[in-house]
C-alpha positions as a Markdown table, in Angstrom:
| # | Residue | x | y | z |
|---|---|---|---|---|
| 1 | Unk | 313.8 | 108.4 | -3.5 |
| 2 | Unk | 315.7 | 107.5 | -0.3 |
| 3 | Unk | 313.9 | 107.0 | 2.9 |
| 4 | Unk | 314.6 | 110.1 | 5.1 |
| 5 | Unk | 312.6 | 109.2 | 8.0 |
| 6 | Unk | 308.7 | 109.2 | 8.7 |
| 7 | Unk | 306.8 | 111.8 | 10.9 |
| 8 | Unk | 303.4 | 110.4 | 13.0 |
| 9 | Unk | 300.3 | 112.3 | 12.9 |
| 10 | Unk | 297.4 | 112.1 | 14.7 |
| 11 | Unk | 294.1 | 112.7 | 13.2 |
| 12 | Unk | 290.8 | 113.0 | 14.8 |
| 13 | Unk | 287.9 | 111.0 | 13.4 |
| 14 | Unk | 284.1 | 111.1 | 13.6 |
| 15 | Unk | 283.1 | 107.9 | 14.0 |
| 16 | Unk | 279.0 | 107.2 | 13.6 |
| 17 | Unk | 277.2 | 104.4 | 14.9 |
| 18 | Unk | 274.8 | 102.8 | 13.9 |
| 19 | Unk | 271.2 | 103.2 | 15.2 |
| 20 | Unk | 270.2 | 100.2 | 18.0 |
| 21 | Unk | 267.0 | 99.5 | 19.8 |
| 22 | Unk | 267.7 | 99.5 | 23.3 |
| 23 | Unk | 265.4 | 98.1 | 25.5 |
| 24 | Unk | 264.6 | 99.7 | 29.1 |
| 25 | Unk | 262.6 | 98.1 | 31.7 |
| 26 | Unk | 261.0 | 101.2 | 33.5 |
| 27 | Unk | 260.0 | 100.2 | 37.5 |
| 28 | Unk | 256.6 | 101.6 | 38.4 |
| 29 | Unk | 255.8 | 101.6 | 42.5 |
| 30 | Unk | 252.3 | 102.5 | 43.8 |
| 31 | Unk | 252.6 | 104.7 | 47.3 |
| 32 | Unk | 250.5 | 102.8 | 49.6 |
| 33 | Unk | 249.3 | 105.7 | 51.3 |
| 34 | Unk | 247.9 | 108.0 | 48.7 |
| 35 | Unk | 247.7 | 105.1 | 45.9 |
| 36 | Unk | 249.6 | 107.1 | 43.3 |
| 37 | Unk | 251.8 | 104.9 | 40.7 |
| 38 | Unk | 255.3 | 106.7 | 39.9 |
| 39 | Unk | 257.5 | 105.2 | 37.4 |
| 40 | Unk | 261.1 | 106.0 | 36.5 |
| 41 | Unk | 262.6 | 108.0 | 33.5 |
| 42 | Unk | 264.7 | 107.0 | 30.6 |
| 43 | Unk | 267.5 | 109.9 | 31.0 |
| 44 | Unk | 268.4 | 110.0 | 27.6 |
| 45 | Unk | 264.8 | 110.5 | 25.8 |
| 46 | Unk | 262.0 | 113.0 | 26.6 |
| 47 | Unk | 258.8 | 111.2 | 27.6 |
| 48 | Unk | 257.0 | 108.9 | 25.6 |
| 49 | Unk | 259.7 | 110.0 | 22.9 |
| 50 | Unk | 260.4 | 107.1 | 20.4 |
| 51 | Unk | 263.8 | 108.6 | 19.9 |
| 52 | Unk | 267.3 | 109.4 | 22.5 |
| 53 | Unk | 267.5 | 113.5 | 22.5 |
| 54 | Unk | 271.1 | 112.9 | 20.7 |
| 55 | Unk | 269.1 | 110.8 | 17.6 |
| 56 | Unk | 266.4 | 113.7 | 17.0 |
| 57 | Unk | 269.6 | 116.3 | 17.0 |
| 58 | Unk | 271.0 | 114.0 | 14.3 |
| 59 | Unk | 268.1 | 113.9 | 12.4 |
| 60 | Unk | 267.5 | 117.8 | 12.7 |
| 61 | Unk | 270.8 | 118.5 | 11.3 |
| 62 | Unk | 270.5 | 116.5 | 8.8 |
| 63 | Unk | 267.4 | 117.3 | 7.6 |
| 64 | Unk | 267.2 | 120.8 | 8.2 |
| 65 | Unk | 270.8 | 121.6 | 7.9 |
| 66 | Unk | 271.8 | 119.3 | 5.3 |
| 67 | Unk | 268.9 | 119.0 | 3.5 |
| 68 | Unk | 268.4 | 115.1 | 4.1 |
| 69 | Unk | 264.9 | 114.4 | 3.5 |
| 70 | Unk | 262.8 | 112.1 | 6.1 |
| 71 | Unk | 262.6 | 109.5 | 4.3 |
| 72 | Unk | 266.5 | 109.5 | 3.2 |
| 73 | Unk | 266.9 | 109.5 | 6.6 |
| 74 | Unk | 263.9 | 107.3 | 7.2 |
| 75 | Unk | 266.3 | 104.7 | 5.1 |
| 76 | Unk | 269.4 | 105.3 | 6.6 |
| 77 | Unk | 268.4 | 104.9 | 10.3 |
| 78 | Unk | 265.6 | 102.3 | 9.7 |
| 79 | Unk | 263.2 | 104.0 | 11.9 |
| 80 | Unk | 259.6 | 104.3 | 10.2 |
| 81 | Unk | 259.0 | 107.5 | 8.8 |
| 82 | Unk | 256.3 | 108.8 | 11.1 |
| 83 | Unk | 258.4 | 108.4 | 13.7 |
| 84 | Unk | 261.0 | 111.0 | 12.3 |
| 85 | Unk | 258.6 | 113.5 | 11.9 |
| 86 | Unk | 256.8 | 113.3 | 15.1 |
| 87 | Unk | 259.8 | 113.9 | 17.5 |
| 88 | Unk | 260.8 | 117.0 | 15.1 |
| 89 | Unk | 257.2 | 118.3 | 15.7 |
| 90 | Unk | 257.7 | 117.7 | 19.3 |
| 91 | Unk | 260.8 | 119.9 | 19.2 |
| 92 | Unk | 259.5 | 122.7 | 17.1 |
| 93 | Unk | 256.3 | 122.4 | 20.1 |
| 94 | Unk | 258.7 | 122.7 | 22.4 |
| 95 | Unk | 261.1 | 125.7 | 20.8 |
| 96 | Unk | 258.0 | 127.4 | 19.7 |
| 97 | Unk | 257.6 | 129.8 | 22.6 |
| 98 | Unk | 261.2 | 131.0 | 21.7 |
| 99 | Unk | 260.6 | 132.1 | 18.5 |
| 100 | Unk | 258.5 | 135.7 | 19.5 |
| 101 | Unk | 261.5 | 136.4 | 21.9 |
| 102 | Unk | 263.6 | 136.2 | 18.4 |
| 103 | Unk | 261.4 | 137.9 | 16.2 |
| 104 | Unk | 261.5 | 140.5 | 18.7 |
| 105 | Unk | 265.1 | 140.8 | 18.7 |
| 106 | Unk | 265.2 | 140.7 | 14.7 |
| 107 | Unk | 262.8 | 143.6 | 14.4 |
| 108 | Unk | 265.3 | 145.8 | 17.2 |
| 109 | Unk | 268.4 | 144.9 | 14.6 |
| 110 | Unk | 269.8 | 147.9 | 12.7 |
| 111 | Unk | 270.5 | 145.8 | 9.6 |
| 112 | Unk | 267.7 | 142.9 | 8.1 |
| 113 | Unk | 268.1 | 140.4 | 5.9 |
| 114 | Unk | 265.1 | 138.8 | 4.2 |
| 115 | Unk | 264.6 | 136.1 | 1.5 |
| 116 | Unk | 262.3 | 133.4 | 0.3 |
| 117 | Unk | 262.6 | 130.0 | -2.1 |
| 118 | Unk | 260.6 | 127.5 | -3.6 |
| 119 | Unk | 260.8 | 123.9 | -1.0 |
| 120 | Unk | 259.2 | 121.4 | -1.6 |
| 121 | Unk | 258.3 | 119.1 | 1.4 |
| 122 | Unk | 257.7 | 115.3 | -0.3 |
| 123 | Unk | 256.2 | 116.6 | -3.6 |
| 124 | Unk | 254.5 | 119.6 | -2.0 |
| 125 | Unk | 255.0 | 122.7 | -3.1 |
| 126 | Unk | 256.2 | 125.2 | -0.3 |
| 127 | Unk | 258.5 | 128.3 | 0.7 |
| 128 | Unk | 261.6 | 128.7 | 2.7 |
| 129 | Unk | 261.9 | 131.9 | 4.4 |
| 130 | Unk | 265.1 | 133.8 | 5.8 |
| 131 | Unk | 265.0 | 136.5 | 8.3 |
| 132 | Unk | 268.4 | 137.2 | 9.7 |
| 133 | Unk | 270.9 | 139.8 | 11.1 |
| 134 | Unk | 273.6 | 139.9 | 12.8 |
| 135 | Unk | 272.3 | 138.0 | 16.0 |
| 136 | Unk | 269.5 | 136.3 | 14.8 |
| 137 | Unk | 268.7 | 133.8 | 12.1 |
| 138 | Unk | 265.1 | 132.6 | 11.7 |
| 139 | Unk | 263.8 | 130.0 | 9.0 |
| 140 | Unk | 260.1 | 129.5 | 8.3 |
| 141 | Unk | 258.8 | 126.8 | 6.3 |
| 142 | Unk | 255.1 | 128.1 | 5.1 |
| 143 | Unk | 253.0 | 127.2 | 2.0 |
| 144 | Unk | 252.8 | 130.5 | 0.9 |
| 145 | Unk | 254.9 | 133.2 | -0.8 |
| 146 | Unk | 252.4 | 136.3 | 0.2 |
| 147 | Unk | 252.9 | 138.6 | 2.5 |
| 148 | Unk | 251.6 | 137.7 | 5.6 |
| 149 | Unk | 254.8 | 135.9 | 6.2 |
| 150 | Unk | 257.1 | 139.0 | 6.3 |
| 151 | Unk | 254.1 | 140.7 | 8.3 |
| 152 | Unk | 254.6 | 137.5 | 11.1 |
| 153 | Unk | 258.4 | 138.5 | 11.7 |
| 154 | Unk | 258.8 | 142.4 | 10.8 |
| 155 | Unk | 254.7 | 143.0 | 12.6 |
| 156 | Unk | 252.9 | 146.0 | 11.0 |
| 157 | Unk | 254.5 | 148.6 | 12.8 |
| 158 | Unk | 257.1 | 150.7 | 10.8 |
| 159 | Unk | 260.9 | 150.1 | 11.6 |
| 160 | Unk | 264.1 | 151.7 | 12.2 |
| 161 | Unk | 267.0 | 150.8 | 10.1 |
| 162 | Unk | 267.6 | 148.9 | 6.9 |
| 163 | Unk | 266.0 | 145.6 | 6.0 |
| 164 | Unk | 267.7 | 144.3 | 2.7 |
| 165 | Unk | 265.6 | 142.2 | 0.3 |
| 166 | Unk | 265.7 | 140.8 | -3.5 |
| 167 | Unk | 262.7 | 142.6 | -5.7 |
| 168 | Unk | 259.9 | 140.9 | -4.7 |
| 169 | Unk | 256.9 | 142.7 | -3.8 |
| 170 | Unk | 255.9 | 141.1 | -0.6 |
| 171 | Unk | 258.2 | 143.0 | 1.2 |
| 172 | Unk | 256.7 | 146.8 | 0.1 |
| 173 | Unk | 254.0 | 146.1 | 2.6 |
């Protein structure tokens, strides 16, 4: 072959970093009126989180989305496994109020999905749950297959519309 010529391309690239401790001396100052002791924030981190907002995000996706488990991840970041799990607890805390607004709006859909399968969670035996329509997509990780879960998300009160499921009998109720 002859050389013809050569065309430039530019490709973007997701570079990770690696995980760093980063050390943050917080000022604390005592008003000398009232006596109270106010300190500063670390922007980046809720309080007393162990972990930046963007590192929990991270290990979210990867866990949850991926299907990393905590201590692959526990590995891979060096950060003690504990430590992983706590700030997702501390997430799910804090999204918890938001997931009866989305129930709600999954039980005014027209169209319902619903599905379950075996998880395990670090040799436990468990159940992943899908709810879902076209707006809303809710996972539940319980350790049972009965029925009360369905009953949290659809409530007892019969629905309009369709809800489409596999055969398995937790759903007749």
């Amino acid at each position: 072959l002859q050389v013809q010529s050569a065309n430039g391309r530019v490709v973007y690239d997701l570079q990770r970093e690696e995980v760093k401790k980063v050390y943050y001396e917080i000022e604390r100052k005592r008003c000398p009126k009232c006596r109270k002791i106010v300190a500063g924030k670390v922007a980046e981190a809720m309080p007393h989180a162990k972990l930046t907002n963007e590192l929990v995000v991270e290990v979210a996706e990867q866990h949850y989305v991926l299907g990393r488990t905590l201590g692959q991840l526990s590995e891979r970041f060096a950060i003690n496994y504990s430590t992983l799990a706590e700030s997702l607890k501390r997430v799910g805390n804090l999204l918890e109020p938001c997931l009866e607004k989305l129930k709600a709006e999954y039980r005014q859909a027209a169209v319902r999905h619903a599905d379950e399968t075996g998880w395990r969670t670090d040799g436990g035996n468990g159940y992943s749950w899908y709810f879902g329509s076209s707006a809303v997509s809710l996972y539940l990780f319980r350790t049972t297959r009965s029925n009360k879960v369905p009953l949290e998300v659809v409530g007892k009160e019969r629905l309009s519309g369709v809800l489409f499921v596999d055969r398995y009998a937790g759903y007749n109720q």
